[in-house]
PDB file of N, CA and C in Angstrom:
ATOM      1  N   MET A   1       0.715  -1.237   0.035  1.00 58.00           N
ATOM      2  CA  MET A   1       0.054  -0.234   0.245  1.00 58.00           C
ATOM      3  C   MET A   1       0.713   1.096  -0.178  1.00 58.00           C
ATOM      4  N   GLY A   2       1.858   1.436   0.594  1.00 60.00           N
ATOM      5  CA  GLY A   2       2.946   2.272   0.462  1.00 60.00           C
ATOM      6  C   GLY A   2       2.509   3.612   1.457  1.00 60.00           C
ATOM      7  N   LEU A   3       1.454   3.512   2.548  1.00 64.00           N
ATOM      8  CA  LEU A   3       0.934   4.711   3.084  1.00 64.00           C
ATOM      9  C   LEU A   3       1.870   5.456   3.827  1.00 64.00           C
ATOM     10  N   PHE A   4       2.963   4.916   4.059  1.00 65.00           N
ATOM     11  CA  PHE A   4       4.285   5.481   5.103  1.00 65.00           C
ATOM     12  C   PHE A   4       5.549   5.755   4.337  1.00 65.00           C
ATOM     13  N   ARG A   5       5.161   5.490   3.237  1.00 68.00           N
ATOM     14  CA  ARG A   5       6.557   5.430   2.122  1.00 68.00           C
ATOM     15  C   ARG A   5       6.975   6.974   2.100  1.00 68.00           C
ATOM     16  N   ARG A   6       8.009   7.349   1.892  1.00 68.00           N
ATOM     17  CA  ARG A   6       8.495   8.729   1.772  1.00 68.00           C
ATOM     18  C   ARG A   6       8.441   9.045   0.519  1.00 68.00           C
ATOM     19  N   ARG A   7       7.730  10.093  -0.046  1.00 66.00           N
ATOM     20  CA  ARG A   7       7.861  10.572  -1.655  1.00 66.00           C
ATOM     21  C   ARG A   7       9.067  11.203  -1.747  1.00 66.00           C
ATOM     22  N   LYS A   8       9.664  11.026  -3.198  1.00 64.00           N
ATOM     23  CA  LYS A   8      10.709  11.445  -3.442  1.00 64.00           C
ATOM     24  C   LYS A   8      10.545  13.145  -3.776  1.00 64.00           C
ATOM     25  N   LYS A   9      11.552  13.859  -3.489  1.00 60.00           N
ATOM     26  CA  LYS A   9      11.124  15.236  -3.840  1.00 60.00           C
ATOM     27  C   LYS A   9      11.591  15.368  -5.206  1.00 60.00           C
ATOM     28  N   PRO A  10      10.528  16.053  -5.841  1.00 57.00           N
ATOM     29  CA  PRO A  10      11.168  16.651  -7.244  1.00 57.00           C
ATOM     30  C   PRO A  10      12.193  17.338  -7.664  1.00 57.00           C
ATOM     31  N   ARG A  11      12.844  16.672  -8.444  1.00 54.00           N
ATOM     32  CA  ARG A  11      14.228  17.280  -8.697  1.00 54.00           C
ATOM     33  C   ARG A  11      13.888  18.862  -9.621  1.00 54.00           C
ATOM     34  N   VAL A  12      14.205  19.846  -9.246  1.00 49.00           N
ATOM     35  CA  VAL A  12      14.500  21.214  -9.285  1.00 49.00           C
ATOM     36  C   VAL A  12      15.632  21.689 -10.002  1.00 49.00           C
ATOM     37  N   PRO A  13      15.132  21.594 -11.888  1.00 48.00           N
ATOM     38  CA  PRO A  13      16.153  22.167 -12.748  1.00 48.00           C
ATOM     39  C   PRO A  13      16.707  23.362 -12.527  1.00 48.00           C
ATOM     40  N   SER A  14      18.289  23.090 -12.736  1.00 49.00           N
ATOM     41  CA  SER A  14      19.267  24.182 -12.151  1.00 49.00           C
ATOM     42  C   SER A  14      18.944  25.683 -13.138  1.00 49.00           C
ATOM     43  N   LEU A  15      18.814  26.815 -12.717  1.00 49.00           N
ATOM     44  CA  LEU A  15      18.622  27.608 -13.633  1.00 49.00           C
ATOM     45  C   LEU A  15      20.124  27.970 -14.090  1.00 49.00           C
ATOM     46  N   ASP A  16      21.292  27.665 -13.324  1.00 52.00           N
ATOM     47  CA  ASP A  16      22.611  27.862 -13.550  1.00 52.00           C
ATOM     48  C   ASP A  16      23.019  26.985 -14.630  1.00 52.00           C
ATOM     49  N   ARG A  17      24.125  27.269 -15.192  1.00 61.00           N
ATOM     50  CA  ARG A  17      24.519  26.626 -16.072  1.00 61.00           C
ATOM     51  C   ARG A  17      26.193  26.489 -16.328  1.00 61.00           C
ATOM     52  N   ALA A  18      27.325  25.491 -16.845  1.00 64.00           N
ATOM     53  CA  ALA A  18      28.305  25.935 -16.510  1.00 64.00           C
ATOM     54  C   ALA A  18      29.009  26.945 -17.996  1.00 64.00           C
ATOM     55  N   ALA A  19      30.551  27.240 -18.219  1.00 75.00           N
ATOM     56  CA  ALA A  19      30.891  28.239 -19.020  1.00 75.00           C
ATOM     57  C   ALA A  19      30.835  27.693 -19.964  1.00 75.00           C
ATOM     58  N   ASP A  20      30.618  28.183 -21.314  1.00 82.00           N
ATOM     59  CA  ASP A  20      30.839  27.391 -22.389  1.00 82.00           C
ATOM     60  C   ASP A  20      31.839  28.110 -23.225  1.00 82.00           C
ATOM     61  N   SER A  21      31.799  27.829 -24.611  1.00 89.00           N
ATOM     62  CA  SER A  21      32.495  28.177 -25.627  1.00 89.00           C
ATOM     63  C   SER A  21      32.246  29.992 -25.980  1.00 89.00           C
ATOM     64  N   GLY A  22      30.843  30.040 -25.815  1.00 92.00           N
ATOM     65  CA  GLY A  22      30.359  31.409 -25.957  1.00 92.00           C
ATOM     66  C   GLY A  22      30.721  32.528 -25.049  1.00 92.00           C
ATOM     67  N   ASP A  23      30.966  31.632 -23.685  1.00 93.00           N
ATOM     68  CA  ASP A  23      31.307  32.869 -22.405  1.00 93.00           C
ATOM     69  C   ASP A  23      32.817  33.168 -22.679  1.00 93.00           C
ATOM     70  N   LEU A  24      33.526  31.983 -22.771  1.00 94.00           N
ATOM     71  CA  LEU A  24      34.878  32.223 -23.193  1.00 94.00           C
ATOM     72  C   LEU A  24      35.401  33.287 -24.510  1.00 94.00           C
ATOM     73  N   ALA A  25      34.520  33.381 -25.408  1.00 96.00           N
ATOM     74  CA  ALA A  25      34.471  34.121 -26.622  1.00 96.00           C
ATOM     75  C   ALA A  25      34.380  35.352 -26.365  1.00 96.00           C
ATOM     76  N   HIS A  26      33.207  35.666 -25.739  1.00 96.00           N
ATOM     77  CA  HIS A  26      32.910  36.981 -25.279  1.00 96.00           C
ATOM     78  C   HIS A  26      33.929  37.844 -24.520  1.00 96.00           C
ATOM     79  N   LEU A  27      34.371  37.011 -23.402  1.00 97.00           N
ATOM     80  CA  LEU A  27      35.337  37.590 -22.679  1.00 97.00           C
ATOM     81  C   LEU A  27      37.037  38.021 -23.272  1.00 97.00           C
ATOM     82  N   GLU A  28      37.427  37.031 -24.432  1.00 97.00           N
ATOM     83  CA  GLU A  28      38.432  37.063 -24.840  1.00 97.00           C
ATOM     84  C   GLU A  28      38.227  38.522 -25.881  1.00 97.00           C
ATOM     85  N   ALA A  29      36.879  38.591 -26.581  1.00 97.00           N
ATOM     86  CA  ALA A  29      36.559  40.128 -27.234  1.00 97.00           C
ATOM     87  C   ALA A  29      36.830  41.079 -26.356  1.00 97.00           C
ATOM     88  N   PHE A  30      36.129  40.996 -25.144  1.00 98.00           N
ATOM     89  CA  PHE A  30      36.368  42.115 -24.092  1.00 98.00           C
ATOM     90  C   PHE A  30      37.674  42.878 -23.924  1.00 98.00           C
ATOM     91  N   ILE A  31      38.478  41.605 -23.748  1.00 97.00           N
ATOM     92  CA  ILE A  31      39.968  41.872 -23.694  1.00 97.00           C
ATOM     93  C   ILE A  31      40.774  42.661 -24.869  1.00 97.00           C
ATOM     94  N   ARG A  32      40.077  42.097 -25.954  1.00 97.00           N
ATOM     95  CA  ARG A  32      41.149  42.604 -27.125  1.00 97.00           C
ATOM     96  C   ARG A  32      40.581  43.939 -27.448  1.00 97.00           C
ATOM     97  N   SER A  33      39.253  44.061 -27.081  1.00 97.00           N
ATOM     98  CA  SER A  33      38.892  45.297 -27.641  1.00 97.00           C
ATOM     99  C   SER A  33      38.761  46.523 -26.488  1.00 97.00           C
ATOM    100  N   ARG A  34      39.255  46.485 -25.380  1.00 97.00           N
ATOM    101  CA  ARG A  34      39.645  47.267 -24.476  1.00 97.00           C
ATOM    102  C   ARG A  34      41.033  47.286 -23.815  1.00 97.00           C
ATOM    103  N   ARG A  35      41.269  48.493 -23.024  1.00 97.00           N
ATOM    104  CA  ARG A  35      42.771  48.711 -22.682  1.00 97.00           C
ATOM    105  C   ARG A  35      42.634  48.459 -21.269  1.00 97.00           C
ATOM    106  N   GLY A  36      43.813  48.028 -20.691  1.00 97.00           N
ATOM    107  CA  GLY A  36      44.095  47.753 -19.057  1.00 97.00           C
ATOM    108  C   GLY A  36      43.090  46.946 -18.510  1.00 97.00           C
ATOM    109  N   VAL A  37      42.841  45.654 -19.153  1.00 98.00           N
ATOM    110  CA  VAL A  37      41.642  44.894 -18.488  1.00 98.00           C
ATOM    111  C   VAL A  37      42.218  44.230 -17.254  1.00 98.00           C
ATOM    112  N   GLU A  38      41.497  44.271 -16.545  1.00 98.00           N
ATOM    113  CA  GLU A  38      42.088  43.368 -15.224  1.00 98.00           C
ATOM    114  C   GLU A  38      41.031  41.947 -14.985  1.00 98.00           C
ATOM    115  N   ALA A  39      41.352  40.912 -14.141  1.00 98.00           N
ATOM    116  CA  ALA A  39      40.336  39.792 -14.056  1.00 98.00           C
ATOM    117  C   ALA A  39      40.061  39.832 -12.475  1.00 98.00           C
ATOM    118  N   PHE A  40      38.603  39.621 -11.966  1.00 98.00           N
ATOM    119  CA  PHE A  40      38.440  39.647 -10.569  1.00 98.00           C
ATOM    120  C   PHE A  40      37.612  38.365 -10.799  1.00 98.00           C
ATOM    121  N   ILE A  41      37.928  37.474  -9.933  1.00 97.00           N
ATOM    122  CA  ILE A  41      37.336  36.575  -9.553  1.00 97.00           C
ATOM    123  C   ILE A  41      36.259  36.233  -8.530  1.00 97.00           C
ATOM    124  N   GLU A  42      35.208  36.080  -8.922  1.00 96.00           N
ATOM    125  CA  GLU A  42      34.194  35.837  -8.130  1.00 96.00           C
ATOM    126  C   GLU A  42      33.658  34.496  -7.727  1.00 96.00           C
ATOM    127  N   PRO A  43      33.419  34.293  -6.169  1.00 94.00           N
ATOM    128  CA  PRO A  43      32.994  32.990  -5.680  1.00 94.00           C
ATOM    129  C   PRO A  43      31.963  32.411  -6.313  1.00 94.00           C
ATOM    130  N   ARG A  44      31.921  30.999  -5.725  1.00 91.00           N
ATOM    131  CA  ARG A  44      30.631  30.623  -6.306  1.00 91.00           C
ATOM    132  C   ARG A  44      29.785  30.633  -5.498  1.00 91.00           C
ATOM    133  N   THR A  45      28.208  30.923  -5.628  1.00 90.00           N
ATOM    134  CA  THR A  45      27.399  31.161  -4.673  1.00 90.00           C
ATOM    135  C   THR A  45      26.473  29.951  -4.866  1.00 90.00           C
ATOM    136  N   THR A  46      25.531  30.122  -3.798  1.00 90.00           N
ATOM    137  CA  THR A  46      24.029  29.169  -3.800  1.00 90.00           C
ATOM    138  C   THR A  46      23.418  29.521  -5.319  1.00 90.00           C
ATOM    139  N   VAL A  47      23.649  30.458  -6.183  1.00 88.00           N
ATOM    140  CA  VAL A  47      22.656  30.706  -7.307  1.00 88.00           C
ATOM    141  C   VAL A  47      23.608  30.606  -8.836  1.00 88.00           C
ATOM    142  N   THR A  48      25.007  30.876  -8.309  1.00 86.00           N
ATOM    143  CA  THR A  48      25.817  30.644  -9.805  1.00 86.00           C
ATOM    144  C   THR A  48      27.030  30.177  -9.481  1.00 86.00           C
ATOM    145  N   GLU A  49      27.247  29.532 -10.486  1.00 89.00           N
ATOM    146  CA  GLU A  49      28.610  28.886 -10.225  1.00 89.00           C
ATOM    147  C   GLU A  49      29.810  30.120 -10.195  1.00 89.00           C
ATOM    148  N   THR A  50      31.389  29.887 -10.490  1.00 93.00           N
ATOM    149  CA  THR A  50      32.123  30.543 -10.277  1.00 93.00           C
ATOM    150  C   THR A  50      32.177  31.680 -11.321  1.00 93.00           C
ATOM    151  N   THR A  51      32.283  32.707 -11.219  1.00 95.00           N
ATOM    152  CA  THR A  51      31.987  33.942 -12.459  1.00 95.00           C
ATOM    153  C   THR A  51      33.839  34.650 -12.296  1.00 95.00           C
ATOM    154  N   VAL A  52      33.981  35.339 -13.411  1.00 97.00           N
ATOM    155  CA  VAL A  52      34.769  36.141 -13.280  1.00 97.00           C
ATOM    156  C   VAL A  52      34.458  37.605 -14.189  1.00 97.00           C
ATOM    157  N   ILE A  53      35.038  38.463 -13.556  1.00 97.00           N
ATOM    158  CA  ILE A  53      34.595  40.022 -14.069  1.00 97.00           C
ATOM    159  C   ILE A  53      35.536  40.625 -14.417  1.00 97.00           C
ATOM    160  N   LEU A  54      35.474  41.053 -15.791  1.00 98.00           N
ATOM    161  CA  LEU A  54      36.592  41.520 -16.386  1.00 98.00           C
ATOM    162  C   LEU A  54      36.476  43.233 -16.135  1.00 98.00           C
ATOM    163  N   ILE A  55      37.495  43.942 -15.934  1.00 98.00           N
ATOM    164  CA  ILE A  55      37.393  45.385 -15.859  1.00 98.00           C
ATOM    165  C   ILE A  55      38.450  46.322 -16.551  1.00 98.00           C
ATOM    166  N   ALA A  56      37.775  46.985 -17.519  1.00 98.00           N
ATOM    167  CA  ALA A  56      38.658  47.779 -18.133  1.00 98.00           C
ATOM    168  C   ALA A  56      39.256  49.146 -17.523  1.00 98.00           C
ATOM    169  N   ASP A  57      40.258  49.731 -18.211  1.00 97.00           N
ATOM    170  CA  ASP A  57      40.691  50.979 -17.536  1.00 97.00           C
ATOM    171  C   ASP A  57      40.015  51.906 -17.133  1.00 97.00           C
ATOM    172  N   ASP A  58      38.842  52.041 -18.156  1.00 96.00           N
ATOM    173  CA  ASP A  58      37.986  53.202 -17.994  1.00 96.00           C
ATOM    174  C   ASP A  58      36.635  52.630 -16.633  1.00 96.00           C
ATOM    175  N   GLY A  59      36.651  51.358 -16.549  1.00 96.00           N
ATOM    176  CA  GLY A  59      35.706  51.046 -15.633  1.00 96.00           C
ATOM    177  C   GLY A  59      34.409  50.363 -16.332  1.00 96.00           C
ATOM    178  N   GLU A  60      34.670  50.075 -17.535  1.00 97.00           N
ATOM    179  CA  GLU A  60      33.626  49.214 -18.246  1.00 97.00           C
ATOM    180  C   GLU A  60      33.832  47.630 -18.015  1.00 97.00           C
ATOM    181  N   TRP A  61      32.756  46.917 -17.639  1.00 97.00           N
ATOM    182  CA  TRP A  61      32.923  45.556 -17.306  1.00 97.00           C
ATOM    183  C   TRP A  61      31.948  44.603 -17.667  1.00 97.00           C
ATOM    184  N   THR A  62      32.338  43.528 -17.879  1.00 97.00           N
ATOM    185  CA  THR A  62      31.660  42.649 -18.151  1.00 97.00           C
ATOM    186  C   THR A  62      31.717  41.192 -17.528  1.00 97.00           C
ATOM    187  N   ARG A  63      30.866  40.594 -17.282  1.00 96.00           N
ATOM    188  CA  ARG A  63      31.059  39.338 -16.097  1.00 96.00           C
ATOM    189  C   ARG A  63      30.370  38.423 -16.697  1.00 96.00           C
ATOM    190  N   ARG A  64      30.909  37.139 -16.612  1.00 96.00           N
ATOM    191  CA  ARG A  64      30.696  35.775 -17.305  1.00 96.00           C
ATOM    192  C   ARG A  64      31.113  34.578 -16.697  1.00 96.00           C
ATOM    193  N   ARG A  65      30.501  33.420 -16.452  1.00 94.00           N
ATOM    194  CA  ARG A  65      30.943  32.256 -15.941  1.00 94.00           C
ATOM    195  C   ARG A  65      32.182  31.590 -16.376  1.00 94.00           C
ATOM    196  N   ILE A  66      32.760  30.743 -15.468  1.00 93.00           N
ATOM    197  CA  ILE A  66      34.186  30.364 -15.806  1.00 93.00           C
ATOM    198  C   ILE A  66      34.220  28.945 -14.980  1.00 93.00           C
ATOM    199  N   ASP A  67      35.143  28.186 -15.593  1.00 91.00           N
ATOM    200  CA  ASP A  67      35.368  26.787 -14.700  1.00 91.00           C
ATOM    201  C   ASP A  67      36.057  27.047 -13.670  1.00 91.00           C
ATOM    202  N   GLY A  68      35.707  27.319 -12.393  1.00 92.00           N
ATOM    203  CA  GLY A  68      36.302  27.542 -11.358  1.00 92.00           C
ATOM    204  C   GLY A  68      37.399  28.681 -11.149  1.00 92.00           C
ATOM    205  N   PRO A  69      37.831  28.647  -9.687  1.00 94.00           N
ATOM    206  CA  PRO A  69      39.081  29.973  -9.328  1.00 94.00           C
ATOM    207  C   PRO A  69      40.054  29.659 -10.548  1.00 94.00           C
ATOM    208  N   ASP A  70      40.644  28.075 -10.437  1.00 94.00           N
ATOM    209  CA  ASP A  70      41.543  27.703 -11.156  1.00 94.00           C
ATOM    210  C   ASP A  70      41.684  27.838 -12.736  1.00 94.00           C
ATOM    211  N   GLY A  71      40.403  27.561 -13.422  1.00 93.00           N
ATOM    212  CA  GLY A  71      40.029  27.932 -14.705  1.00 93.00           C
ATOM    213  C   GLY A  71      40.209  29.384 -14.852  1.00 93.00           C
ATOM    214  N   ALA A  72      39.771  30.239 -14.010  1.00 95.00           N
ATOM    215  CA  ALA A  72      40.062  31.875 -14.159  1.00 95.00           C
ATOM    216  C   ALA A  72      41.183  32.289 -14.464  1.00 95.00           C
ATOM    217  N   ARG A  73      42.124  31.471 -13.268  1.00 96.00           N
ATOM    218  CA  ARG A  73      43.406  32.092 -13.487  1.00 96.00           C
ATOM    219  C   ARG A  73      44.257  31.592 -14.540  1.00 96.00           C
ATOM    220  N   ARG A  74      43.983  30.373 -15.059  1.00 96.00           N
ATOM    221  CA  ARG A  74      44.736  30.036 -16.365  1.00 96.00           C
ATOM    222  C   ARG A  74      44.194  30.572 -17.586  1.00 96.00           C
ATOM    223  N   PHE A  75      43.021  31.006 -17.787  1.00 96.00           N
ATOM    224  CA  PHE A  75      42.501  32.065 -18.965  1.00 96.00           C
ATOM    225  C   PHE A  75      43.295  33.171 -18.547  1.00 96.00           C
ATOM    226  N   ALA A  76      43.349  34.240 -17.359  1.00 97.00           N
ATOM    227  CA  ALA A  76      43.917  35.379 -17.128  1.00 97.00           C
ATOM    228  C   ALA A  76      45.174  35.045 -17.698  1.00 97.00           C
ATOM    229  N   TYR A  77      46.171  34.199 -17.164  1.00 97.00           N
ATOM    230  CA  TYR A  77      47.512  33.884 -17.791  1.00 97.00           C
ATOM    231  C   TYR A  77      47.637  33.681 -19.212  1.00 97.00           C
ATOM    232  N   ARG A  78      46.929  32.913 -19.822  1.00 96.00           N
ATOM    233  CA  ARG A  78      46.814  32.591 -21.189  1.00 96.00           C
ATOM    234  C   ARG A  78      46.755  34.031 -21.692  1.00 96.00           C
ATOM    235  N   MET A  79      45.674  34.935 -21.412  1.00 97.00           N
ATOM    236  CA  MET A  79      45.450  36.371 -22.124  1.00 97.00           C
ATOM    237  C   MET A  79      46.259  37.193 -21.971  1.00 97.00           C
ATOM    238  N   GLY A  80      47.100  37.065 -20.568  1.00 97.00           N
ATOM    239  CA  GLY A  80      48.004  37.640 -20.231  1.00 97.00           C
ATOM    240  C   GLY A  80      47.429  39.287 -19.832  1.00 97.00           C
ATOM    241  N   ILE A  81      46.398  38.984 -18.161  1.00 98.00           N
ATOM    242  CA  ILE A  81      46.241  39.916 -17.823  1.00 98.00           C
ATOM    243  C   ILE A  81      46.146  39.291 -16.198  1.00 98.00           C
ATOM    244  N   PRO A  82      46.199  40.770 -15.426  1.00 97.00           N
ATOM    245  CA  PRO A  82      46.331  40.416 -14.298  1.00 97.00           C
ATOM    246  C   PRO A  82      44.903  39.813 -13.437  1.00 97.00           C
ATOM    247  N   VAL A  83      45.228  39.124 -12.251  1.00 97.00           N
ATOM    248  CA  VAL A  83      43.994  38.385 -11.677  1.00 97.00           C
ATOM    249  C   VAL A  83      43.911  38.611 -10.293  1.00 97.00           C
ATOM    250  N   TYR A  84      42.749  38.922  -9.912  1.00 97.00           N
ATOM    251  CA  TYR A  84      42.834  39.266  -8.346  1.00 97.00           C
ATOM    252  C   TYR A  84      41.492  38.303  -7.555  1.00 97.00           C
ATOM    253  N   ASP A  85      41.378  37.946  -6.749  1.00 96.00           N
ATOM    254  CA  ASP A  85      40.350  37.573  -6.102  1.00 96.00           C
ATOM    255  C   ASP A  85      39.433  38.521  -5.414  1.00 96.00           C
ATOM    256  N   VAL A  86      38.238  38.732  -6.020  1.00 96.00           N
ATOM    257  CA  VAL A  86      37.422  39.976  -5.142  1.00 96.00           C
ATOM    258  C   VAL A  86      37.178  39.924  -3.973  1.00 96.00           C
ATOM    259  N   ARG A  87      37.369  38.761  -3.246  1.00 95.00           N
ATOM    260  CA  ARG A  87      36.913  38.574  -2.006  1.00 95.00           C
ATOM    261  C   ARG A  87      38.232  39.365  -1.043  1.00 95.00           C
ATOM    262  N   LEU A  88      39.280  39.402  -1.569  1.00 96.00           N
ATOM    263  CA  LEU A  88      40.219  39.613  -0.830  1.00 96.00           C
ATOM    264  C   LEU A  88      40.559  41.236  -1.225  1.00 96.00           C
ATOM    265  N   MET A  89      40.728  41.424  -2.764  1.00 94.00           N
ATOM    266  CA  MET A  89      40.722  42.806  -2.848  1.00 94.00           C
ATOM    267  C   MET A  89      39.472  44.072  -3.173  1.00 94.00           C
ATOM    268  N   GLY A  90      38.673  43.350  -3.340  1.00 95.00           N
ATOM    269  CA  GLY A  90      36.956  43.969  -3.498  1.00 95.00           C
ATOM    270  C   GLY A  90      37.186  44.692  -4.773  1.00 95.00           C
ATOM    271  N   TYR A  91      36.287  45.134  -5.374  1.00 95.00           N
ATOM    272  CA  TYR A  91      35.915  45.827  -6.537  1.00 95.00           C
ATOM    273  C   TYR A  91      36.525  47.219  -6.953  1.00 95.00           C
ATOM    274  N   PRO A  92      37.388  47.092  -7.756  1.00 96.00           N
ATOM    275  CA  PRO A  92      38.076  48.934  -8.204  1.00 96.00           C
ATOM    276  C   PRO A  92      37.031  50.000  -8.212  1.00 96.00           C
ATOM    277  N   GLN A  93      37.561  50.817  -7.584  1.00 96.00           N
ATOM    278  CA  GLN A  93      36.606  52.511  -7.908  1.00 96.00           C
ATOM    279  C   GLN A  93      36.766  52.645  -9.217  1.00 96.00           C
ATOM    280  N   ARG A  94      36.996  52.326  -9.929  1.00 97.00           N
ATOM    281  CA  ARG A  94      36.681  52.692 -11.221  1.00 97.00           C
ATOM    282  C   ARG A  94      35.426  52.036 -11.997  1.00 97.00           C
ATOM    283  N   MET A  95      35.399  51.013 -11.239  1.00 97.00           N
ATOM    284  CA  MET A  95      34.074  50.112 -11.673  1.00 97.00           C
ATOM    285  C   MET A  95      32.774  50.856 -11.096  1.00 97.00           C
ATOM    286  N   ARG A  96      32.974  51.153  -9.856  1.00 96.00           N
ATOM    287  CA  ARG A  96      32.329  51.813  -9.472  1.00 96.00           C
ATOM    288  C   ARG A  96      31.465  53.578 -10.048  1.00 96.00           C
ATOM    289  N   ASP A  97      32.513  53.949 -10.253  1.00 96.00           N
ATOM    290  CA  ASP A  97      32.543  55.162 -10.843  1.00 96.00           C
ATOM    291  C   ASP A  97      31.764  55.029 -12.156  1.00 96.00           C
ATOM    292  N   PHE A  98      32.071  54.026 -12.982  1.00 95.00           N
ATOM    293  CA  PHE A  98      31.799  53.873 -14.247  1.00 95.00           C
ATOM    294  C   PHE A  98      30.222  53.329 -14.065  1.00 95.00           C
ATOM    295  N   ASN A  99      29.906  52.504 -13.063  1.00 94.00           N
ATOM    296  CA  ASN A  99      28.195  52.348 -12.843  1.00 94.00           C
ATOM    297  C   ASN A  99      27.627  53.574 -12.395  1.00 94.00           C
ATOM    298  N   GLU A 100      27.973  54.532 -11.781  1.00 94.00           N
ATOM    299  CA  GLU A 100      27.741  55.923 -11.307  1.00 94.00           C
ATOM    300  C   GLU A 100      27.482  56.752 -12.412  1.00 94.00           C
ATOM    301  N   ARG A 101      28.094  56.771 -13.403  1.00 92.00           N
ATOM    302  CA  ARG A 101      28.097  57.493 -14.778  1.00 92.00           C
ATOM    303  C   ARG A 101      26.950  56.998 -15.414  1.00 92.00           C
ATOM    304  N   ARG A 102      26.924  55.769 -15.499  1.00 90.00           N
ATOM    305  CA  ARG A 102      26.001  55.365 -16.268  1.00 90.00           C
ATOM    306  C   ARG A 102      24.324  55.326 -15.458  1.00 90.00           C
ATOM    307  N   LYS A 103      24.555  55.472 -14.341  1.00 90.00           N
ATOM    308  CA  LYS A 103      23.004  55.648 -13.602  1.00 90.00           C
ATOM    309  C   LYS A 103      22.608  56.956 -14.041  1.00 90.00           C
ATOM    310  N   ARG A 104      23.802  58.043 -13.978  1.00 87.00           N
ATOM    311  CA  ARG A 104      23.440  59.629 -14.534  1.00 87.00           C
ATOM    312  C   ARG A 104      23.025  59.850 -15.828  1.00 87.00           C
ATOM    313  N   ARG A 105      23.350  58.943 -16.793  1.00 80.00           N
ATOM    314  CA  ARG A 105      23.124  59.190 -18.241  1.00 80.00           C
ATOM    315  C   ARG A 105      22.376  57.752 -18.684  1.00 80.00           C
ATOM    316  N   PRO A 106      21.784  57.645 -18.434  1.00 68.00           N
ATOM    317  CA  PRO A 106      20.946  56.401 -18.862  1.00 68.00           C
ATOM    318  C   PRO A 106      20.727  56.817 -20.317  1.00 68.00           C
ATOM    319  N   ASP A 107      20.582  57.873 -21.114  1.00 67.00           N
ATOM    320  CA  ASP A 107      20.567  57.549 -22.848  1.00 67.00           C
ATOM    321  C   ASP A 107      22.085  57.075 -23.079  1.00 67.00           C
ATOM    322  N   GLN A 108      23.084  56.689 -22.654  1.00 60.00           N
ATOM    323  CA  GLN A 108      24.179  56.423 -22.839  1.00 60.00           C
ATOM    324  C   GLN A 108      24.707  55.194 -22.869  1.00 60.00           C
ATOM    325  N   GLN A 109      23.663  54.383 -22.199  1.00 57.00           N
ATOM    326  CA  GLN A 109      23.522  52.887 -22.030  1.00 57.00           C
ATOM    327  C   GLN A 109      23.806  51.964 -23.200  1.00 57.00           C
ATOM    328  N   MET A 110      24.553  50.908 -22.609  1.00 54.00           N
ATOM    329  CA  MET A 110      25.321  50.246 -23.849  1.00 54.00           C
ATOM    330  C   MET A 110      23.828  49.027 -24.313  1.00 54.00           C
TER     331      MET A 110
END
């Protein structure tokens, strides 16, 4: 009869996904098209896997998934850019300034 059998919890599909070649291509294009790019590794959370945020000289930034902290370091080394851990270094002021400029000038949004 199975009255006291435990019901299996339905498996919830993850909204997160692993890094793919499109993510890496976007990051490489960002590095090639901007000056002074630095990489900042963002830790894995309950919602997303490890991400890397690239911040250019003028504060413009982009974020994509990456294959773990070691994958981010290998990627940065291969691209010849500095890499930092955001938990240790924090985000640079130029990124905050860039975000503030975008808030004040919404017509200039990308």
